[in-house]
Amino acid sequence: MSTRIEIDHRVRHPEKQGRPDNPISRKPAWIRVKAPTSAVYHETRELMREKKLATVCEEAACPNIGECWSQRHATMMIMGEICTRACSFCNVATGLPAPLDADEPRRVAEAVAQLKLRHVVITSVDRDDVADGGAAHFCSVIEAVRTAAPETTIEILTPDFLRKPGCGEQVAAAKPDVFNHNLETVPRLYPTIRPGARYYQSLRLLDRVKQVDPSIFTKSGLMVGLGETKAEIGQVMDDLRIADVDFLTIGQYLQPTVKHAAVDRFVTPEEFEELASMARAKGFLQVSATPLTRSSYHADADFAALREARARQLSA
C-alpha cells in the first residue's frame, strides 16, 4: 500500500515571514523517526477528519505521530487551529481565530468513546481574543467526555490564561485528572522563545490549581536545546516543586521551519538521563526525559505510573 503525502501550502506564520532564515540542523540518529504507514494510523486520521477535529499531533508537527496514532492515541486540540500567540518554537498557525464551536465538545467526546481511550489528552490554542481564554469551553469538553466515556481519565494541557483572573481555577474546578501547563523554557529565554507569555504567570497557574484541588495531578514540560544552562533547568525544577507540581516532561526542541528559533544544540540521551535523575532527586512523582518526549507522549502509561507513585507516597 502506498502512503499519500499531503503538503500544506498555507502561510501558517505570516508574522514570521520577515524574519531572517535559521538553517535547520541535521538531526542526530537518536531522534530520527520512521514515516507512519500502519492501517491503524490511517484509521485514526480518518476519524479526526470525520469528526472535524484538530490535533496538536498534526498542527505542531509532532515527531511521534506515527507511533501514537498507530496505538489510537491522539491529542485533541480544541478551540480551532489558529492561535493568537506567535511563539518562536511552535508550528501551530497564528492569526485571528474563528468563533468557538459550541458543538466541538460533543464531537471530541464521541471520538474519545469511539477510540476506546483509557486516557485522553486535550489541549488548545491560545485564545486571547475570548474573554475567559476558553475556560468555559474546556469545562464543557471535560463534562462531555465524562458523560460519553466515564471510564476514561482526562488530562488537559491549557493556555496560561494571562490577564484572565479566575479562569484557570474555573477549569480546575471541573476536576480533570491531570492539569498540565508547560513552562516550555527557562525565564531568560522567554522574550525570544515565548514572548507572549510570562514565566511567573505560568508558575502561578500551576500553584493555584493545587490550591483549588490538591488531588488533581499537575504537570509541566520543558524543551531543551534552545541555549539554556543546566543550572537554569535546575532552578526551573525547583520553582515547579515549590508549586507542588507532580510530573515533569523534558524533550528536545526541534525546529519546525527556517522561520522558527534555531536549535542551539542536540542534547544527548545521556544528558537526558542526568536531567531525569536530577528531577527525581528534587521530588517529582513522575519524570519523562528523553529526546522524543513530548507532553502527551505515552501519557496513558505515565498517568498509571503517576497514580502508583502517589499511592506509594501516601502509604509510606
Tab-separated table of C-alpha atoms in Angstrom:
chain	number	residue	atom	x	y	z
A	1	MET	CA	0.000	0.000	0.000
A	2	SER	CA	1.370	3.418	-0.929
A	3	THR	CA	1.214	6.297	1.510
A	4	ARG	CA	-0.161	9.557	0.161
A	5	ILE	CA	1.806	12.587	1.328
A	6	GLU	CA	-0.191	15.794	1.714
A	7	ILE	CA	1.715	19.071	1.555
A	8	ASP	CA	0.361	22.043	3.477
A	9	HIS	CA	0.811	25.157	1.323
A	10	ARG	CA	-0.771	27.598	3.764
A	11	VAL	CA	1.260	30.504	5.099
A	12	ARG	CA	0.957	29.331	8.681
A	13	HIS	CA	3.053	32.071	10.283
A	14	PRO	CA	2.572	35.405	8.475
A	15	GLU	CA	4.127	37.297	11.384
A	16	LYS	CA	7.386	35.346	10.914
A	17	GLN	CA	7.792	35.866	7.160
A	18	GLY	CA	10.015	38.936	7.575
A	19	ARG	CA	12.440	37.212	9.910
A	20	PRO	CA	15.846	36.023	8.690
A	21	ASP	CA	16.108	32.326	7.948
A	22	ASN	CA	17.624	29.973	10.515
A	23	PRO	CA	19.047	26.941	8.707
A	24	ILE	CA	17.651	23.655	10.022
A	25	SER	CA	20.352	21.417	11.505
A	26	ARG	CA	20.559	17.766	10.537
A	27	LYS	CA	19.068	15.620	13.284
A	28	PRO	CA	21.267	13.064	15.037
A	29	ALA	CA	20.443	9.380	14.720
A	30	TRP	CA	18.815	9.167	18.150
A	31	ILE	CA	15.885	11.413	17.202
A	32	ARG	CA	15.072	10.204	13.719
A	33	VAL	CA	11.684	8.527	13.358
A	34	LYS	CA	10.068	6.420	10.641
A	35	ALA	CA	7.226	7.717	8.469
A	36	PRO	CA	3.810	6.405	9.596
A	37	THR	CA	2.421	3.567	7.487
A	38	SER	CA	0.161	1.411	9.703
A	39	ALA	CA	-3.512	0.876	8.915
A	40	VAL	CA	-4.491	1.985	12.442
A	41	TYR	CA	-2.649	5.292	11.888
A	42	HIS	CA	-4.818	5.976	8.843
A	43	GLU	CA	-7.988	4.921	10.697
A	44	THR	CA	-7.191	7.379	13.499
A	45	ARG	CA	-6.507	10.103	10.977
A	46	GLU	CA	-9.794	9.490	9.172
A	47	LEU	CA	-11.730	9.599	12.454
A	48	MET	CA	-10.261	13.028	13.216
A	49	ARG	CA	-11.360	14.186	9.765
A	50	GLU	CA	-14.828	12.675	10.166
A	51	LYS	CA	-15.369	14.468	13.493
A	52	LYS	CA	-13.802	17.685	12.131
A	53	LEU	CA	-11.305	17.757	14.974
A	54	ALA	CA	-7.848	19.273	15.098
A	55	THR	CA	-4.946	17.516	16.797
A	56	VAL	CA	-1.765	19.014	18.164
A	57	CYS	CA	-0.047	15.926	16.740
A	58	GLU	CA	-0.539	17.334	13.228
A	59	GLU	CA	-0.623	21.071	13.879
A	60	ALA	CA	2.611	21.083	15.912
A	61	ALA	CA	4.328	18.554	13.615
A	62	CYS	CA	4.999	16.104	16.441
A	63	PRO	CA	7.687	13.531	15.564
A	64	ASN	CA	5.816	10.808	17.468
A	65	ILE	CA	2.604	10.962	15.451
A	66	GLY	CA	3.219	7.644	13.671
A	67	GLU	CA	3.780	5.715	16.896
A	68	CYS	CA	0.949	7.359	18.831
A	69	TRP	CA	-1.728	7.248	16.139
A	70	SER	CA	-0.846	3.623	15.397
A	71	GLN	CA	-1.942	2.963	19.005
A	72	ARG	CA	-5.068	5.147	18.618
A	73	HIS	CA	-3.583	7.843	20.855
A	74	ALA	CA	-4.365	11.308	19.533
A	75	THR	CA	-4.125	14.583	21.432
A	76	MET	CA	-7.231	16.648	20.671
A	77	MET	CA	-6.638	20.361	20.090
A	78	ILE	CA	-9.794	22.315	20.849
A	79	MET	CA	-10.892	25.882	20.060
A	80	GLY	CA	-9.674	25.812	16.475
A	81	GLU	CA	-6.411	25.569	14.565
A	82	ILE	CA	-5.416	29.250	14.792
A	83	CYS	CA	-3.512	30.572	17.820
A	84	THR	CA	-3.459	34.198	18.935
A	85	ARG	CA	0.186	33.891	20.056
A	86	ALA	CA	3.326	33.717	17.921
A	87	CYS	CA	5.836	31.718	19.956
A	88	SER	CA	9.073	31.235	18.043
A	89	PHE	CA	9.260	27.496	18.792
A	90	CYS	CA	5.721	26.495	17.816
A	91	ASN	CA	4.399	25.282	14.457
A	92	VAL	CA	0.711	25.929	15.203
A	93	ALA	CA	-0.652	28.564	12.805
A	94	THR	CA	-1.172	32.089	14.130
A	95	GLY	CA	-3.720	34.739	13.257
A	96	LEU	CA	-7.329	35.682	14.015
A	97	PRO	CA	-9.267	32.544	15.081
A	98	ALA	CA	-12.858	31.725	14.210
A	99	PRO	CA	-15.537	31.895	16.939
A	100	LEU	CA	-15.650	28.971	19.347
A	101	ASP	CA	-17.607	25.953	18.077
A	102	ALA	CA	-20.310	25.055	20.608
A	103	ASP	CA	-20.673	21.565	19.079
A	104	GLU	CA	-16.984	20.711	19.463
A	105	PRO	CA	-17.272	19.188	22.983
A	106	ARG	CA	-19.776	16.609	21.677
A	107	ARG	CA	-17.515	15.629	18.762
A	108	VAL	CA	-14.446	15.334	20.996
A	109	ALA	CA	-16.374	13.104	23.397
A	110	GLU	CA	-17.638	10.903	20.556
A	111	ALA	CA	-14.097	10.469	19.217
A	112	VAL	CA	-12.784	9.539	22.675
A	113	ALA	CA	-15.542	6.953	23.088
A	114	GLN	CA	-15.062	5.559	19.573
A	115	LEU	CA	-11.290	5.212	20.082
A	116	LYS	CA	-11.959	3.486	23.444
A	117	LEU	CA	-9.259	5.571	25.098
A	118	ARG	CA	-8.216	4.747	28.651
A	119	HIS	CA	-6.659	8.206	28.947
A	120	VAL	CA	-7.141	11.258	26.745
A	121	VAL	CA	-5.086	14.433	26.437
A	122	ILE	CA	-6.963	17.589	25.434
A	123	THR	CA	-5.047	20.745	24.622
A	124	SER	CA	-5.859	24.010	22.871
A	125	VAL	CA	-4.531	27.001	21.052
A	126	ASP	CA	-4.226	30.266	22.987
A	127	ARG	CA	-7.453	32.255	22.706
A	128	ASP	CA	-6.541	35.712	23.980
A	129	ASP	CA	-9.478	37.022	21.926
A	130	VAL	CA	-12.032	35.271	24.177
A	131	ALA	CA	-12.977	36.901	27.492
A	132	ASP	CA	-12.267	33.794	29.584
A	133	GLY	CA	-9.465	32.427	27.399
A	134	GLY	CA	-11.638	29.412	26.608
A	135	ALA	CA	-12.017	28.259	30.227
A	136	ALA	CA	-15.748	27.524	29.906
A	137	HIS	CA	-15.102	25.629	26.669
A	138	PHE	CA	-12.531	23.432	28.422
A	139	CYS	CA	-15.104	22.731	31.132
A	140	SER	CA	-17.703	21.768	28.525
A	141	VAL	CA	-15.282	19.351	26.859
A	142	ILE	CA	-14.400	17.734	30.202
A	143	GLU	CA	-18.095	17.323	31.039
A	144	ALA	CA	-18.898	15.853	27.608
A	145	VAL	CA	-16.058	13.315	27.812
A	146	ARG	CA	-17.084	12.315	31.352
A	147	THR	CA	-20.613	11.613	30.022
A	148	ALA	CA	-19.623	9.749	26.848
A	149	ALA	CA	-16.646	7.843	28.256
A	150	PRO	CA	-16.911	7.743	32.060
A	151	GLU	CA	-14.023	5.278	32.440
A	152	THR	CA	-11.589	7.490	30.511
A	153	THR	CA	-9.208	9.598	32.572
A	154	ILE	CA	-8.779	13.157	31.344
A	155	GLU	CA	-5.590	15.168	31.024
A	156	ILE	CA	-5.776	18.774	29.903
A	157	LEU	CA	-2.941	20.958	28.600
A	158	THR	CA	-4.106	24.537	28.928
A	159	PRO	CA	-3.003	28.023	27.940
A	160	ASP	CA	-1.731	30.330	30.686
A	161	PHE	CA	-4.965	32.416	30.934
A	162	LEU	CA	-2.785	35.524	31.073
A	163	ARG	CA	-4.685	38.567	32.394
A	164	LYS	CA	-7.830	36.441	32.836
A	165	PRO	CA	-8.076	36.066	36.627
A	166	GLY	CA	-10.012	33.097	37.968
A	167	CYS	CA	-10.154	31.234	34.645
A	168	GLY	CA	-7.516	28.632	35.498
A	169	GLU	CA	-9.310	27.962	38.767
A	170	GLN	CA	-12.581	27.546	36.839
A	171	VAL	CA	-11.046	24.778	34.726
A	172	ALA	CA	-9.504	23.116	37.790
A	173	ALA	CA	-12.966	23.051	39.410
A	174	ALA	CA	-14.120	20.807	36.530
A	175	LYS	CA	-11.784	18.193	38.059
A	176	PRO	CA	-9.620	16.891	35.220
A	177	ASP	CA	-7.418	14.026	36.376
A	178	VAL	CA	-4.272	15.866	35.218
A	179	PHE	CA	-3.859	19.618	34.769
A	180	ASN	CA	-0.865	20.304	32.518
A	181	HIS	CA	0.585	23.663	31.628
A	182	ASN	CA	4.028	23.837	30.047
A	183	LEU	CA	6.640	26.374	31.127
A	184	GLU	CA	8.441	25.424	27.882
A	185	THR	CA	11.799	27.082	28.659
A	186	VAL	CA	13.825	28.959	31.259
A	187	PRO	CA	12.878	32.549	32.248
A	188	ARG	CA	15.867	34.148	30.483
A	189	LEU	CA	14.674	32.855	27.097
A	190	TYR	CA	11.026	33.929	27.382
A	191	PRO	CA	11.452	37.242	25.486
A	192	THR	CA	12.657	35.410	22.358
A	193	ILE	CA	11.071	31.949	22.669
A	194	ARG	CA	7.732	32.631	24.383
A	195	PRO	CA	7.271	36.413	24.075
A	196	GLY	CA	3.505	36.453	24.621
A	197	ALA	CA	3.742	34.630	27.952
A	198	ARG	CA	5.067	35.418	31.419
A	199	TYR	CA	7.066	32.829	33.355
A	200	TYR	CA	5.626	33.665	36.764
A	201	GLN	CA	2.055	33.688	35.436
A	202	SER	CA	2.566	30.103	34.287
A	203	LEU	CA	4.020	29.109	37.660
A	204	ARG	CA	1.170	30.855	39.479
A	205	LEU	CA	-1.405	28.970	37.387
A	206	LEU	CA	0.045	25.596	38.376
A	207	ASP	CA	0.242	26.661	42.015
A	208	ARG	CA	-3.390	27.834	42.038
A	209	VAL	CA	-4.628	24.511	40.623
A	210	LYS	CA	-3.160	22.718	43.635
A	211	GLN	CA	-4.804	25.232	45.958
A	212	VAL	CA	-8.202	24.655	44.300
A	213	ASP	CA	-7.910	20.858	44.477
A	214	PRO	CA	-4.767	19.153	45.850
A	215	SER	CA	-5.972	15.801	44.477
A	216	ILE	CA	-5.505	16.926	40.844
A	217	PHE	CA	-2.162	15.849	39.412
A	218	THR	CA	-0.257	18.813	37.991
A	219	LYS	CA	2.240	18.533	35.189
A	220	SER	CA	4.581	20.783	33.229
A	221	GLY	CA	7.066	20.440	30.392
A	222	LEU	CA	10.356	21.895	29.215
A	223	MET	CA	12.188	21.916	25.886
A	224	VAL	CA	15.965	21.758	25.872
A	225	GLY	CA	18.449	22.644	23.151
A	226	LEU	CA	17.473	26.329	22.984
A	227	GLY	CA	20.554	27.697	24.770
A	228	GLU	CA	19.538	27.129	28.376
A	229	THR	CA	22.099	26.039	31.000
A	230	LYS	CA	21.882	23.062	33.335
A	231	ALA	CA	21.790	25.451	36.306
A	232	GLU	CA	18.809	27.283	34.780
A	233	ILE	CA	16.974	23.984	34.247
A	234	GLY	CA	17.643	23.099	37.867
A	235	GLN	CA	16.165	26.405	39.010
A	236	VAL	CA	13.005	25.802	36.943
A	237	MET	CA	12.705	22.370	38.548
A	238	ASP	CA	12.951	23.980	41.985
A	239	ASP	CA	10.300	26.547	41.057
A	240	LEU	CA	7.949	23.784	39.902
A	241	ARG	CA	8.460	21.795	43.083
A	242	ILE	CA	7.680	24.878	45.190
A	243	ALA	CA	4.376	24.945	43.262
A	244	ASP	CA	3.962	21.235	44.171
A	245	VAL	CA	3.958	20.093	40.527
A	246	ASP	CA	3.872	16.296	40.335
A	247	PHE	CA	5.079	15.436	36.851
A	248	LEU	CA	7.817	16.929	34.651
A	249	THR	CA	8.465	16.182	30.976
A	250	ILE	CA	11.652	17.240	29.188
A	251	GLY	CA	12.235	16.838	25.462
A	252	GLN	CA	14.483	18.058	22.675
A	253	TYR	CA	13.373	21.200	20.832
A	254	LEU	CA	13.075	20.533	17.096
A	255	GLN	CA	12.925	23.480	14.701
A	256	PRO	CA	9.743	23.319	12.561
A	257	THR	CA	10.783	25.733	9.776
A	258	VAL	CA	13.593	28.127	8.866
A	259	LYS	CA	11.490	30.977	10.313
A	260	HIS	CA	11.446	29.456	13.795
A	261	ALA	CA	14.054	29.630	16.544
A	262	ALA	CA	17.221	27.719	15.712
A	263	VAL	CA	18.306	24.628	17.602
A	264	ASP	CA	21.253	25.643	19.770
A	265	ARG	CA	22.357	22.027	20.204
A	266	PHE	CA	21.074	18.466	20.294
A	267	VAL	CA	21.104	17.152	23.848
A	268	THR	CA	22.418	13.592	24.116
A	269	PRO	CA	20.423	10.695	25.595
A	270	GLU	CA	22.983	10.511	28.400
A	271	GLU	CA	22.312	14.137	29.323
A	272	PHE	CA	18.590	13.439	29.369
A	273	GLU	CA	19.214	10.630	31.833
A	274	GLU	CA	21.138	13.081	34.035
A	275	LEU	CA	18.249	15.582	33.902
A	276	ALA	CA	15.774	12.834	34.792
A	277	SER	CA	17.874	11.826	37.794
A	278	MET	CA	18.123	15.450	38.891
A	279	ALA	CA	14.340	15.875	38.653
A	280	ARG	CA	13.633	12.713	40.630
A	281	ALA	CA	16.032	13.843	43.328
A	282	LYS	CA	14.048	17.076	43.646
A	283	GLY	CA	10.875	15.140	44.436
A	284	PHE	CA	8.762	14.892	41.270
A	285	LEU	CA	6.452	11.876	41.423
A	286	GLN	CA	6.943	11.173	37.731
A	287	VAL	CA	9.595	12.263	35.218
A	288	SER	CA	9.830	11.662	31.473
A	289	ALA	CA	13.054	12.997	29.940
A	290	THR	CA	14.162	11.708	26.539
A	291	PRO	CA	14.948	13.371	23.205
A	292	LEU	CA	11.490	12.499	21.818
A	293	THR	CA	9.489	13.210	24.981
A	294	ARG	CA	6.508	15.485	24.410
A	295	SER	CA	3.726	16.493	26.805
A	296	SER	CA	1.333	13.765	25.727
A	297	TYR	CA	3.850	11.093	24.649
A	298	HIS	CA	2.969	7.810	26.445
A	299	ALA	CA	0.548	9.851	28.572
A	300	ASP	CA	-1.657	6.865	29.418
A	301	ALA	CA	1.193	4.734	30.778
A	302	ASP	CA	2.700	7.747	32.535
A	303	PHE	CA	-0.624	8.503	34.229
A	304	ALA	CA	-0.829	4.950	35.548
A	305	ALA	CA	2.712	5.280	36.915
A	306	LEU	CA	1.827	8.647	38.431
A	307	ARG	CA	-1.113	7.178	40.361
A	308	GLU	CA	1.028	4.310	41.586
A	309	ALA	CA	3.730	6.739	42.760
A	310	ARG	CA	1.199	8.767	44.734
A	311	ALA	CA	-0.237	5.601	46.303
A	312	ARG	CA	3.246	4.551	47.398
A	313	GLN	CA	3.897	8.026	48.797
A	314	LEU	CA	0.663	8.040	50.781
A	315	SER	CA	1.237	4.567	52.171
A	316	ALA	CA	4.841	5.259	53.237
